[in-house]
Amino acid sequence: SQTIHQWPATLVQPVGSPLSLECTVEGTSNPNLYWYRQAAGRGLQLLFYSVGIGQISSEVPQNLSASRPQDRQFILSSKKLLLSDSGFYLCAWSPGPSYGYTFGSGTRLTVV
Amino acid sequence: AQSVTQPDIHITVSEGASLELRCNYSYGATPYLFWYVQSPGQGLQLLLKYFSGDTLVQGIKGFEAEFKRSQSSFNLRKPSVHWSDAAEYFCAVGAGTYNYIFGTGTRLKVLA
């Protein structure tokens, strides 16, 4: 069966520090991968998605970047965090448009 | 442009009472429709989905949803709510592309 792993679960980082969140999927190949951010009291904001290795689509221009160095690995990064980057970050995968997403357990990022 | 509206930000029901959460979408054709549930601090879990066929779909945890094309709605229902159903519920729309549009969520509170 397919599983998705996301880490770390919580992270407290100072303003201006770098960020790296990792997400991996097991039990499938060539998944569509996604990074979402969920701010308190708000819905889900799609940040990046990828349909293949090295293919990254950005939905919102911002302080973050994403990479997909391997088929089942998706990394969210920042060179310098801002206070506004605080939030709950969710990784998800899908085999295709009609299947829905499977989400990871999320990373709570607090920038101080 | 596609959009999803969940008109109720908060809903409170008594345990054992019936539940209906509203979802309206805007899209030119029949989209893929999903309901997700999120417990505090957790990722989202897929409850059910619709993309064709019978307009009444059954999901996990005793939930069901009905697609009504004339009303552009996909409301989630449960005949008898349990205390463990307290969570946030998200409706999502997919249109054959790689990413979905999520509503802003409805937070459900269950009274003992």
mmCIF file with all atom_site columns, C-alpha atoms in Angstrom:
data_model
loop_
_atom_site.group_PDB
_atom_site.id
_atom_site.type_symbol
_atom_site.label_atom_id
_atom_site.label_alt_id
_atom_site.label_comp_id
_atom_site.label_asym_id
_atom_site.label_entity_id
_atom_site.label_seq_id
_atom_site.pdbx_PDB_ins_code
_atom_site.Cartn_x
_atom_site.Cartn_y
_atom_site.Cartn_z
_atom_site.occupancy
_atom_site.B_iso_or_equiv
_atom_site.pdbx_formal_charge
_atom_site.auth_seq_id
_atom_site.auth_comp_id
_atom_site.auth_asym_id
_atom_site.auth_atom_id
_atom_site.pdbx_PDB_model_num
ATOM 1   C CA . SER A 1 1   ? 0.000   0.000  0.000   1.00 0.00 ? 1   SER A CA 1
ATOM 2   C CA . GLN A 1 2   ? 1.010   3.570  -0.513  1.00 0.00 ? 2   GLN A CA 1
ATOM 3   C CA . THR A 1 3   ? 2.212   5.734  2.340   1.00 0.00 ? 3   THR A CA 1
ATOM 4   C CA . ILE A 1 4   ? 3.346   9.312  2.600   1.00 0.00 ? 4   ILE A CA 1
ATOM 5   C CA . HIS A 1 5   ? 5.856   10.571 5.112   1.00 0.00 ? 5   HIS A CA 1
ATOM 6   C CA . GLN A 1 6   ? 6.382   14.183 6.019   1.00 0.00 ? 6   GLN A CA 1
ATOM 7   C CA . TRP A 1 7   ? 8.852   15.588 8.502   1.00 0.00 ? 7   TRP A CA 1
ATOM 8   C CA . PRO A 1 8   ? 9.487   17.233 10.817  1.00 0.00 ? 8   PRO A CA 1
ATOM 9   C CA . ALA A 1 9   ? 6.151   17.443 12.605  1.00 0.00 ? 9   ALA A CA 1
ATOM 10  C CA . THR A 1 10  ? 6.945   20.748 14.272  1.00 0.00 ? 10  THR A CA 1
ATOM 11  C CA . LEU A 1 11  ? 9.600   23.345 13.671  1.00 0.00 ? 11  LEU A CA 1
ATOM 12  C CA . VAL A 1 12  ? 10.460  26.659 15.290  1.00 0.00 ? 12  VAL A CA 1
ATOM 13  C CA . GLN A 1 13  ? 12.851  28.755 13.260  1.00 0.00 ? 13  GLN A CA 1
ATOM 14  C CA . PRO A 1 14  ? 14.168  32.318 13.614  1.00 0.00 ? 14  PRO A CA 1
ATOM 15  C CA . VAL A 1 15  ? 13.480  34.917 10.978  1.00 0.00 ? 15  VAL A CA 1
ATOM 16  C CA . GLY A 1 16  ? 16.133  34.831 8.270   1.00 0.00 ? 16  GLY A CA 1
ATOM 17  C CA . SER A 1 17  ? 17.047  31.188 8.774   1.00 0.00 ? 17  SER A CA 1
ATOM 18  C CA . PRO A 1 18  ? 16.777  28.578 6.010   1.00 0.00 ? 18  PRO A CA 1
ATOM 19  C CA . LEU A 1 19  ? 14.076  25.953 5.740   1.00 0.00 ? 19  LEU A CA 1
ATOM 20  C CA . SER A 1 20  ? 13.908  22.432 4.383   1.00 0.00 ? 20  SER A CA 1
ATOM 21  C CA . LEU A 1 21  ? 10.802  20.265 4.684   1.00 0.00 ? 21  LEU A CA 1
ATOM 22  C CA . GLU A 1 22  ? 10.846  16.822 3.189   1.00 0.00 ? 22  GLU A CA 1
ATOM 23  C CA . CYS A 1 23  ? 8.106   14.583 1.897   1.00 0.00 ? 23  CYS A CA 1
ATOM 24  C CA . THR A 1 24  ? 8.424   11.064 0.543   1.00 0.00 ? 24  THR A CA 1
ATOM 25  C CA . VAL A 1 25  ? 5.921   8.643  -0.899  1.00 0.00 ? 25  VAL A CA 1
ATOM 26  C CA . GLU A 1 26  ? 6.231   4.871  -0.833  1.00 0.00 ? 26  GLU A CA 1
ATOM 27  C CA . GLY A 1 27  ? 4.458   2.173  -2.761  1.00 0.00 ? 27  GLY A CA 1
ATOM 28  C CA . THR A 1 28  ? 3.815   4.022  -5.995  1.00 0.00 ? 28  THR A CA 1
ATOM 29  C CA . SER A 1 29  ? 5.709   5.483  -8.905  1.00 0.00 ? 29  SER A CA 1
ATOM 30  C CA . ASN A 1 30  ? 5.459   8.798  -10.723 1.00 0.00 ? 30  ASN A CA 1
ATOM 31  C CA . PRO A 1 31  ? 2.982   10.343 -8.279  1.00 0.00 ? 31  PRO A CA 1
ATOM 32  C CA . ASN A 1 32  ? 1.737   13.883 -8.609  1.00 0.00 ? 32  ASN A CA 1
ATOM 33  C CA . LEU A 1 33  ? 3.115   15.703 -5.582  1.00 0.00 ? 33  LEU A CA 1
ATOM 34  C CA . TYR A 1 34  ? 1.867   18.838 -3.863  1.00 0.00 ? 34  TYR A CA 1
ATOM 35  C CA . TRP A 1 35  ? 2.796   21.314 -1.158  1.00 0.00 ? 35  TRP A CA 1
ATOM 36  C CA . TYR A 1 36  ? -0.018  23.218 0.537   1.00 0.00 ? 36  TYR A CA 1
ATOM 37  C CA . ARG A 1 37  ? 0.018   25.805 3.313   1.00 0.00 ? 37  ARG A CA 1
ATOM 38  C CA . GLN A 1 38  ? -2.786  26.233 5.763   1.00 0.00 ? 38  GLN A CA 1
ATOM 39  C CA . ALA A 1 39  ? -2.851  29.436 7.777   1.00 0.00 ? 39  ALA A CA 1
ATOM 40  C CA . ALA A 1 40  ? -4.865  29.631 10.976  1.00 0.00 ? 40  ALA A CA 1
ATOM 41  C CA . GLY A 1 41  ? -8.563  29.961 10.252  1.00 0.00 ? 41  GLY A CA 1
ATOM 42  C CA . ARG A 1 42  ? -8.067  29.816 6.524   1.00 0.00 ? 42  ARG A CA 1
ATOM 43  C CA . GLY A 1 43  ? -8.313  27.238 3.819   1.00 0.00 ? 43  GLY A CA 1
ATOM 44  C CA . LEU A 1 44  ? -5.571  25.476 1.934   1.00 0.00 ? 44  LEU A CA 1
ATOM 45  C CA . GLN A 1 45  ? -3.282  27.412 -0.334  1.00 0.00 ? 45  GLN A CA 1
ATOM 46  C CA . LEU A 1 46  ? -1.527  25.465 -3.052  1.00 0.00 ? 46  LEU A CA 1
ATOM 47  C CA . LEU A 1 47  ? 2.146   26.409 -3.129  1.00 0.00 ? 47  LEU A CA 1
ATOM 48  C CA . PHE A 1 48  ? 3.752   23.988 -5.582  1.00 0.00 ? 48  PHE A CA 1
ATOM 49  C CA . TYR A 1 49  ? 2.947   20.870 -7.497  1.00 0.00 ? 49  TYR A CA 1
ATOM 50  C CA . SER A 1 50  ? 5.024   18.438 -9.513  1.00 0.00 ? 50  SER A CA 1
ATOM 51  C CA . VAL A 1 51  ? 4.044   15.869 -12.114 1.00 0.00 ? 51  VAL A CA 1
ATOM 52  C CA . GLY A 1 52  ? 7.542   14.436 -12.557 1.00 0.00 ? 52  GLY A CA 1
ATOM 53  C CA . ILE A 1 53  ? 11.180  14.612 -11.538 1.00 0.00 ? 53  ILE A CA 1
ATOM 54  C CA . GLY A 1 54  ? 12.516  18.120 -11.936 1.00 0.00 ? 54  GLY A CA 1
ATOM 55  C CA . GLN A 1 55  ? 9.098   19.479 -12.970 1.00 0.00 ? 55  GLN A CA 1
ATOM 56  C CA . ILE A 1 56  ? 7.841   22.091 -10.524 1.00 0.00 ? 56  ILE A CA 1
ATOM 57  C CA . SER A 1 57  ? 4.876   24.400 -10.967 1.00 0.00 ? 57  SER A CA 1
ATOM 58  C CA . SER A 1 58  ? 4.545   27.358 -8.638  1.00 0.00 ? 58  SER A CA 1
ATOM 59  C CA . GLU A 1 59  ? 1.132   28.693 -7.844  1.00 0.00 ? 59  GLU A CA 1
ATOM 60  C CA . VAL A 1 60  ? 2.039   31.610 -5.633  1.00 0.00 ? 60  VAL A CA 1
ATOM 61  C CA . PRO A 1 61  ? 5.187   33.737 -6.019  1.00 0.00 ? 61  PRO A CA 1
ATOM 62  C CA . GLN A 1 62  ? 6.785   33.979 -2.609  1.00 0.00 ? 62  GLN A CA 1
ATOM 63  C CA . ASN A 1 63  ? 9.736   33.286 -0.419  1.00 0.00 ? 63  ASN A CA 1
ATOM 64  C CA . LEU A 1 64  ? 9.598   29.528 -0.914  1.00 0.00 ? 64  LEU A CA 1
ATOM 65  C CA . SER A 1 65  ? 10.852  27.064 -3.501  1.00 0.00 ? 65  SER A CA 1
ATOM 66  C CA . ALA A 1 66  ? 10.345  23.379 -4.165  1.00 0.00 ? 66  ALA A CA 1
ATOM 67  C CA . SER A 1 67  ? 12.393  20.627 -5.694  1.00 0.00 ? 67  SER A CA 1
ATOM 68  C CA . ARG A 1 68  ? 11.825  17.042 -6.728  1.00 0.00 ? 68  ARG A CA 1
ATOM 69  C CA . PRO A 1 69  ? 15.220  15.376 -6.865  1.00 0.00 ? 69  PRO A CA 1
ATOM 70  C CA . GLN A 1 70  ? 13.781  11.851 -6.974  1.00 0.00 ? 70  GLN A CA 1
ATOM 71  C CA . ASP A 1 71  ? 10.531  10.389 -8.218  1.00 0.00 ? 71  ASP A CA 1
ATOM 72  C CA . ARG A 1 72  ? 8.970   10.049 -4.783  1.00 0.00 ? 72  ARG A CA 1
ATOM 73  C CA . GLN A 1 73  ? 10.668  12.893 -2.929  1.00 0.00 ? 73  GLN A CA 1
ATOM 74  C CA . PHE A 1 74  ? 9.406   16.450 -2.707  1.00 0.00 ? 74  PHE A CA 1
ATOM 75  C CA . ILE A 1 75  ? 11.247  19.156 -0.793  1.00 0.00 ? 75  ILE A CA 1
ATOM 76  C CA . LEU A 1 76  ? 10.054  22.592 0.262   1.00 0.00 ? 76  LEU A CA 1
ATOM 77  C CA . SER A 1 77  ? 12.773  25.141 0.926   1.00 0.00 ? 77  SER A CA 1
ATOM 78  C CA . SER A 1 78  ? 13.479  28.707 1.798   1.00 0.00 ? 78  SER A CA 1
ATOM 79  C CA . LYS A 1 79  ? 16.766  30.579 1.964   1.00 0.00 ? 79  LYS A CA 1
ATOM 80  C CA . LYS A 1 80  ? 15.499  33.147 4.472   1.00 0.00 ? 80  LYS A CA 1
ATOM 81  C CA . LEU A 1 81  ? 12.301  32.680 6.426   1.00 0.00 ? 81  LEU A CA 1
ATOM 82  C CA . LEU A 1 82  ? 9.863   35.504 7.063   1.00 0.00 ? 82  LEU A CA 1
ATOM 83  C CA . LEU A 1 83  ? 7.379   35.799 9.902   1.00 0.00 ? 83  LEU A CA 1
ATOM 84  C CA . SER A 1 84  ? 4.620   35.405 7.333   1.00 0.00 ? 84  SER A CA 1
ATOM 85  C CA . ASP A 1 85  ? 5.923   31.935 6.449   1.00 0.00 ? 85  ASP A CA 1
ATOM 86  C CA . SER A 1 86  ? 4.491   30.561 9.681   1.00 0.00 ? 86  SER A CA 1
ATOM 87  C CA . GLY A 1 87  ? 1.737   28.050 9.127   1.00 0.00 ? 87  GLY A CA 1
ATOM 88  C CA . PHE A 1 88  ? 0.834   24.425 8.727   1.00 0.00 ? 88  PHE A CA 1
ATOM 89  C CA . TYR A 1 89  ? 2.472   22.838 5.695   1.00 0.00 ? 89  TYR A CA 1
ATOM 90  C CA . LEU A 1 90  ? 0.964   19.792 4.096   1.00 0.00 ? 90  LEU A CA 1
ATOM 91  C CA . CYS A 1 91  ? 2.420   17.490 1.503   1.00 0.00 ? 91  CYS A CA 1
ATOM 92  C CA . ALA A 1 92  ? 0.082   15.391 -0.622  1.00 0.00 ? 92  ALA A CA 1
ATOM 93  C CA . TRP A 1 93  ? 0.218   12.948 -3.488  1.00 0.00 ? 93  TRP A CA 1
ATOM 94  C CA . SER A 1 94  ? -2.236  11.757 -6.102  1.00 0.00 ? 94  SER A CA 1
ATOM 95  C CA . PRO A 1 95  ? -2.125  9.247  -8.953  1.00 0.00 ? 95  PRO A CA 1
ATOM 96  C CA . GLY A 1 96  ? -4.305  11.488 -11.095 1.00 0.00 ? 96  GLY A CA 1
ATOM 97  C CA . PRO A 1 97  ? -7.064  14.109 -11.167 1.00 0.00 ? 97  PRO A CA 1
ATOM 98  C CA . SER A 1 98  ? -10.010 11.849 -10.320 1.00 0.00 ? 98  SER A CA 1
ATOM 99  C CA . TYR A 1 99  ? -8.453  10.085 -7.355  1.00 0.00 ? 99  TYR A CA 1
ATOM 100 C CA . GLY A 1 100 ? -8.215  12.797 -4.739  1.00 0.00 ? 100 GLY A CA 1
ATOM 101 C CA . TYR A 1 101 ? -5.220  13.458 -2.571  1.00 0.00 ? 101 TYR A CA 1
ATOM 102 C CA . THR A 1 102 ? -3.540  11.535 0.195   1.00 0.00 ? 102 THR A CA 1
ATOM 103 C CA . PHE A 1 103 ? -2.070  13.993 2.656   1.00 0.00 ? 103 PHE A CA 1
ATOM 104 C CA . GLY A 1 104 ? 0.872   13.726 4.963   1.00 0.00 ? 104 GLY A CA 1
ATOM 105 C CA . SER A 1 105 ? 0.472   14.500 8.635   1.00 0.00 ? 105 SER A CA 1
ATOM 106 C CA . GLY A 1 106 ? 1.751   18.056 8.230   1.00 0.00 ? 106 GLY A CA 1
ATOM 107 C CA . THR A 1 107 ? 4.495   20.285 9.613   1.00 0.00 ? 107 THR A CA 1
ATOM 108 C CA . ARG A 1 108 ? 3.691   23.100 12.005  1.00 0.00 ? 108 ARG A CA 1
ATOM 109 C CA . LEU A 1 109 ? 6.203   25.875 11.247  1.00 0.00 ? 109 LEU A CA 1
ATOM 110 C CA . THR A 1 110 ? 6.545   28.809 13.588  1.00 0.00 ? 110 THR A CA 1
ATOM 111 C CA . VAL A 1 111 ? 8.891   31.593 12.559  1.00 0.00 ? 111 VAL A CA 1
ATOM 112 C CA . VAL A 1 112 ? 9.995   33.718 15.509  1.00 0.00 ? 112 VAL A CA 1
ATOM 113 C CA . ALA B 2 1   ? -12.801 30.282 -13.008 1.00 0.00 ? 1   ALA B CA 1
ATOM 114 C CA . GLN B 2 2   ? -13.414 27.401 -10.659 1.00 0.00 ? 2   GLN B CA 1
ATOM 115 C CA . SER B 2 3   ? -14.449 28.177 -7.121  1.00 0.00 ? 3   SER B CA 1
ATOM 116 C CA . VAL B 2 4   ? -15.756 26.394 -4.041  1.00 0.00 ? 4   VAL B CA 1
ATOM 117 C CA . THR B 2 5   ? -17.910 27.929 -1.334  1.00 0.00 ? 5   THR B CA 1
ATOM 118 C CA . GLN B 2 6   ? -18.579 26.493 2.088   1.00 0.00 ? 6   GLN B CA 1
ATOM 119 C CA . PRO B 2 7   ? -21.068 28.991 3.502   1.00 0.00 ? 7   PRO B CA 1
ATOM 120 C CA . ASP B 2 8   ? -20.902 27.789 7.105   1.00 0.00 ? 8   ASP B CA 1
ATOM 121 C CA . ILE B 2 9   ? -17.691 28.545 8.958   1.00 0.00 ? 9   ILE B CA 1
ATOM 122 C CA . HIS B 2 10  ? -18.862 26.891 12.177  1.00 0.00 ? 10  HIS B CA 1
ATOM 123 C CA . ILE B 2 11  ? -21.623 24.389 12.868  1.00 0.00 ? 11  ILE B CA 1
ATOM 124 C CA . THR B 2 12  ? -22.653 22.999 16.243  1.00 0.00 ? 12  THR B CA 1
ATOM 125 C CA . VAL B 2 13  ? -24.821 19.919 16.585  1.00 0.00 ? 13  VAL B CA 1
ATOM 126 C CA . SER B 2 14  ? -25.763 17.632 19.442  1.00 0.00 ? 14  SER B CA 1
ATOM 127 C CA . GLU B 2 15  ? -24.465 14.110 19.503  1.00 0.00 ? 15  GLU B CA 1
ATOM 128 C CA . GLY B 2 16  ? -26.941 11.830 17.772  1.00 0.00 ? 16  GLY B CA 1
ATOM 129 C CA . ALA B 2 17  ? -28.409 14.610 15.662  1.00 0.00 ? 17  ALA B CA 1
ATOM 130 C CA . SER B 2 18  ? -28.226 14.663 11.899  1.00 0.00 ? 18  SER B CA 1
ATOM 131 C CA . LEU B 2 19  ? -25.675 16.740 10.049  1.00 0.00 ? 19  LEU B CA 1
ATOM 132 C CA . GLU B 2 20  ? -25.517 18.494 6.717   1.00 0.00 ? 20  GLU B CA 1
ATOM 133 C CA . LEU B 2 21  ? -22.521 20.525 5.588   1.00 0.00 ? 21  LEU B CA 1
ATOM 134 C CA . ARG B 2 22  ? -22.974 22.662 2.522   1.00 0.00 ? 22  ARG B CA 1
ATOM 135 C CA . CYS B 2 23  ? -20.702 22.976 -0.456  1.00 0.00 ? 23  CYS B CA 1
ATOM 136 C CA . ASN B 2 24  ? -21.343 24.940 -3.648  1.00 0.00 ? 24  ASN B CA 1
ATOM 137 C CA . TYR B 2 25  ? -19.031 25.050 -6.602  1.00 0.00 ? 25  TYR B CA 1
ATOM 138 C CA . SER B 2 26  ? -18.649 27.032 -9.761  1.00 0.00 ? 26  SER B CA 1
ATOM 139 C CA . TYR B 2 27  ? -17.491 25.230 -12.860 1.00 0.00 ? 27  TYR B CA 1
ATOM 140 C CA . GLY B 2 28  ? -18.721 24.900 -16.419 1.00 0.00 ? 28  GLY B CA 1
ATOM 141 C CA . ALA B 2 29  ? -18.812 21.117 -16.582 1.00 0.00 ? 29  ALA B CA 1
ATOM 142 C CA . THR B 2 30  ? -19.196 18.323 -14.071 1.00 0.00 ? 30  THR B CA 1
ATOM 143 C CA . PRO B 2 31  ? -16.119 18.467 -11.902 1.00 0.00 ? 31  PRO B CA 1
ATOM 144 C CA . TYR B 2 32  ? -14.554 15.942 -9.616  1.00 0.00 ? 32  TYR B CA 1
ATOM 145 C CA . LEU B 2 33  ? -15.874 16.601 -6.112  1.00 0.00 ? 33  LEU B CA 1
ATOM 146 C CA . PHE B 2 34  ? -14.352 15.608 -2.802  1.00 0.00 ? 34  PHE B CA 1
ATOM 147 C CA . TRP B 2 35  ? -14.922 15.919 0.920   1.00 0.00 ? 35  TRP B CA 1
ATOM 148 C CA . TYR B 2 36  ? -12.020 15.786 3.365   1.00 0.00 ? 36  TYR B CA 1
ATOM 149 C CA . VAL B 2 37  ? -11.897 15.801 7.158   1.00 0.00 ? 37  VAL B CA 1
ATOM 150 C CA . GLN B 2 38  ? -9.114  17.262 9.275   1.00 0.00 ? 38  GLN B CA 1
ATOM 151 C CA . SER B 2 39  ? -8.654  16.626 12.981  1.00 0.00 ? 39  SER B CA 1
ATOM 152 C CA . PRO B 2 40  ? -6.674  19.271 14.896  1.00 0.00 ? 40  PRO B CA 1
ATOM 153 C CA . GLY B 2 41  ? -2.986  19.234 14.059  1.00 0.00 ? 41  GLY B CA 1
ATOM 154 C CA . GLN B 2 42  ? -3.398  16.477 11.504  1.00 0.00 ? 42  GLN B CA 1
ATOM 155 C CA . GLY B 2 43  ? -3.419  16.133 7.752   1.00 0.00 ? 43  GLY B CA 1
ATOM 156 C CA . LEU B 2 44  ? -6.588  15.824 5.728   1.00 0.00 ? 44  LEU B CA 1
ATOM 157 C CA . GLN B 2 45  ? -8.310  12.499 5.166   1.00 0.00 ? 45  GLN B CA 1
ATOM 158 C CA . LEU B 2 46  ? -10.467 11.769 2.147   1.00 0.00 ? 46  LEU B CA 1
ATOM 159 C CA . LEU B 2 47  ? -14.067 10.996 3.168   1.00 0.00 ? 47  LEU B CA 1
ATOM 160 C CA . LEU B 2 48  ? -15.614 10.474 -0.253  1.00 0.00 ? 48  LEU B CA 1
ATOM 161 C CA . LYS B 2 49  ? -15.485 11.541 -3.870  1.00 0.00 ? 49  LYS B CA 1
ATOM 162 C CA . TYR B 2 50  ? -17.714 11.909 -6.899  1.00 0.00 ? 50  TYR B CA 1
ATOM 163 C CA . PHE B 2 51  ? -16.840 12.111 -10.556 1.00 0.00 ? 51  PHE B CA 1
ATOM 164 C CA . SER B 2 52  ? -19.618 10.282 -12.373 1.00 0.00 ? 52  SER B CA 1
ATOM 165 C CA . GLY B 2 53  ? -22.506 7.863  -11.962 1.00 0.00 ? 53  GLY B CA 1
ATOM 166 C CA . ASP B 2 54  ? -24.806 7.669  -8.982  1.00 0.00 ? 54  ASP B CA 1
ATOM 167 C CA . THR B 2 55  ? -25.209 11.144 -7.523  1.00 0.00 ? 55  THR B CA 1
ATOM 168 C CA . LEU B 2 56  ? -25.418 9.837  -3.968  1.00 0.00 ? 56  LEU B CA 1
ATOM 169 C CA . VAL B 2 57  ? -22.029 8.619  -2.842  1.00 0.00 ? 57  VAL B CA 1
ATOM 170 C CA . GLN B 2 58  ? -21.127 6.795  0.315   1.00 0.00 ? 58  GLN B CA 1
ATOM 171 C CA . GLY B 2 59  ? -17.930 7.420  2.169   1.00 0.00 ? 59  GLY B CA 1
ATOM 172 C CA . ILE B 2 60  ? -16.072 6.348  5.236   1.00 0.00 ? 60  ILE B CA 1
ATOM 173 C CA . LYS B 2 61  ? -17.206 6.904  8.817   1.00 0.00 ? 61  LYS B CA 1
ATOM 174 C CA . GLY B 2 62  ? -20.888 6.785  7.847   1.00 0.00 ? 62  GLY B CA 1
ATOM 175 C CA . PHE B 2 63  ? -20.827 9.924  5.705   1.00 0.00 ? 63  PHE B CA 1
ATOM 176 C CA . GLU B 2 64  ? -22.590 10.403 2.411   1.00 0.00 ? 64  GLU B CA 1
ATOM 177 C CA . ALA B 2 65  ? -22.832 13.245 -0.088  1.00 0.00 ? 65  ALA B CA 1
ATOM 178 C CA . GLU B 2 66  ? -25.219 14.093 -2.866  1.00 0.00 ? 66  GLU B CA 1
ATOM 179 C CA . PHE B 2 67  ? -24.260 15.787 -6.104  1.00 0.00 ? 67  PHE B CA 1
ATOM 180 C CA . LYS B 2 68  ? -26.983 18.110 -7.402  1.00 0.00 ? 68  LYS B CA 1
ATOM 181 C CA . ARG B 2 69  ? -26.054 19.489 -10.784 1.00 0.00 ? 69  ARG B CA 1
ATOM 182 C CA . SER B 2 70  ? -28.961 21.948 -10.906 1.00 0.00 ? 70  SER B CA 1
ATOM 183 C CA . GLN B 2 71  ? -27.854 23.532 -7.656  1.00 0.00 ? 71  GLN B CA 1
ATOM 184 C CA . SER B 2 72  ? -24.088 23.164 -8.204  1.00 0.00 ? 72  SER B CA 1
ATOM 185 C CA . SER B 2 73  ? -23.929 21.595 -4.782  1.00 0.00 ? 73  SER B CA 1
ATOM 186 C CA . PHE B 2 74  ? -22.259 18.648 -3.132  1.00 0.00 ? 74  PHE B CA 1
ATOM 187 C CA . ASN B 2 75  ? -23.512 18.586 0.451   1.00 0.00 ? 75  ASN B CA 1
ATOM 188 C CA . LEU B 2 76  ? -22.145 16.208 3.045   1.00 0.00 ? 76  LEU B CA 1
ATOM 189 C CA . ARG B 2 77  ? -24.531 14.400 5.372   1.00 0.00 ? 77  ARG B CA 1
ATOM 190 C CA . LYS B 2 78  ? -24.518 12.050 8.298   1.00 0.00 ? 78  LYS B CA 1
ATOM 191 C CA . PRO B 2 79  ? -27.687 10.689 9.934   1.00 0.00 ? 79  PRO B CA 1
ATOM 192 C CA . SER B 2 80  ? -26.339 10.568 13.487  1.00 0.00 ? 80  SER B CA 1
ATOM 193 C CA . VAL B 2 81  ? -23.266 12.479 14.578  1.00 0.00 ? 81  VAL B CA 1
ATOM 194 C CA . HIS B 2 82  ? -20.779 11.042 17.046  1.00 0.00 ? 82  HIS B CA 1
ATOM 195 C CA . TRP B 2 83  ? -18.558 13.116 19.327  1.00 0.00 ? 83  TRP B CA 1
ATOM 196 C CA . SER B 2 84  ? -15.542 11.855 17.376  1.00 0.00 ? 84  SER B CA 1
ATOM 197 C CA . ASP B 2 85  ? -16.845 13.606 14.258  1.00 0.00 ? 85  ASP B CA 1
ATOM 198 C CA . ALA B 2 86  ? -15.808 16.969 15.682  1.00 0.00 ? 86  ALA B CA 1
ATOM 199 C CA . ALA B 2 87  ? -13.266 18.247 13.176  1.00 0.00 ? 87  ALA B CA 1
ATOM 200 C CA . GLU B 2 88  ? -12.918 20.572 10.227  1.00 0.00 ? 88  GLU B CA 1
ATOM 201 C CA . TYR B 2 89  ? -14.408 19.549 6.917   1.00 0.00 ? 89  TYR B CA 1
ATOM 202 C CA . PHE B 2 90  ? -13.237 20.683 3.510   1.00 0.00 ? 90  PHE B CA 1
ATOM 203 C CA . CYS B 2 91  ? -14.953 20.433 0.172   1.00 0.00 ? 91  CYS B CA 1
ATOM 204 C CA . ALA B 2 92  ? -12.739 20.370 -2.922  1.00 0.00 ? 92  ALA B CA 1
ATOM 205 C CA . VAL B 2 93  ? -13.261 20.608 -6.663  1.00 0.00 ? 93  VAL B CA 1
ATOM 206 C CA . GLY B 2 94  ? -11.066 19.155 -9.357  1.00 0.00 ? 94  GLY B CA 1
ATOM 207 C CA . ALA B 2 95  ? -11.557 19.785 -13.036 1.00 0.00 ? 95  ALA B CA 1
ATOM 208 C CA . GLY B 2 96  ? -9.302  17.340 -14.789 1.00 0.00 ? 96  GLY B CA 1
ATOM 209 C CA . THR B 2 97  ? -6.187  19.334 -14.109 1.00 0.00 ? 97  THR B CA 1
ATOM 210 C CA . TYR B 2 98  ? -3.510  18.417 -11.670 1.00 0.00 ? 98  TYR B CA 1
ATOM 211 C CA . ASN B 2 99  ? -4.669  20.478 -8.722  1.00 0.00 ? 99  ASN B CA 1
ATOM 212 C CA . TYR B 2 100 ? -7.883  21.019 -6.848  1.00 0.00 ? 100 TYR B CA 1
ATOM 213 C CA . ILE B 2 101 ? -9.617  24.023 -5.365  1.00 0.00 ? 101 ILE B CA 1
ATOM 214 C CA . PHE B 2 102 ? -10.458 23.747 -1.679  1.00 0.00 ? 102 PHE B CA 1
ATOM 215 C CA . GLY B 2 103 ? -13.176 25.536 0.229   1.00 0.00 ? 103 GLY B CA 1
ATOM 216 C CA . THR B 2 104 ? -12.301 27.441 3.368   1.00 0.00 ? 104 THR B CA 1
ATOM 217 C CA . GLY B 2 105 ? -13.665 24.707 5.591   1.00 0.00 ? 105 GLY B CA 1
ATOM 218 C CA . THR B 2 106 ? -16.468 24.177 8.104   1.00 0.00 ? 106 THR B CA 1
ATOM 219 C CA . ARG B 2 107 ? -15.566 23.543 11.700  1.00 0.00 ? 107 ARG B CA 1
ATOM 220 C CA . LEU B 2 108 ? -17.922 21.090 13.371  1.00 0.00 ? 108 LEU B CA 1
ATOM 221 C CA . LYS B 2 109 ? -18.506 21.100 17.094  1.00 0.00 ? 109 LYS B CA 1
ATOM 222 C CA . VAL B 2 110 ? -20.434 18.238 18.690  1.00 0.00 ? 110 VAL B CA 1
ATOM 223 C CA . LEU B 2 111 ? -22.252 18.745 21.981  1.00 0.00 ? 111 LEU B CA 1
ATOM 224 C CA . ALA B 2 112 ? -22.501 15.815 24.376  1.00 0.00 ? 112 ALA B CA 1
#
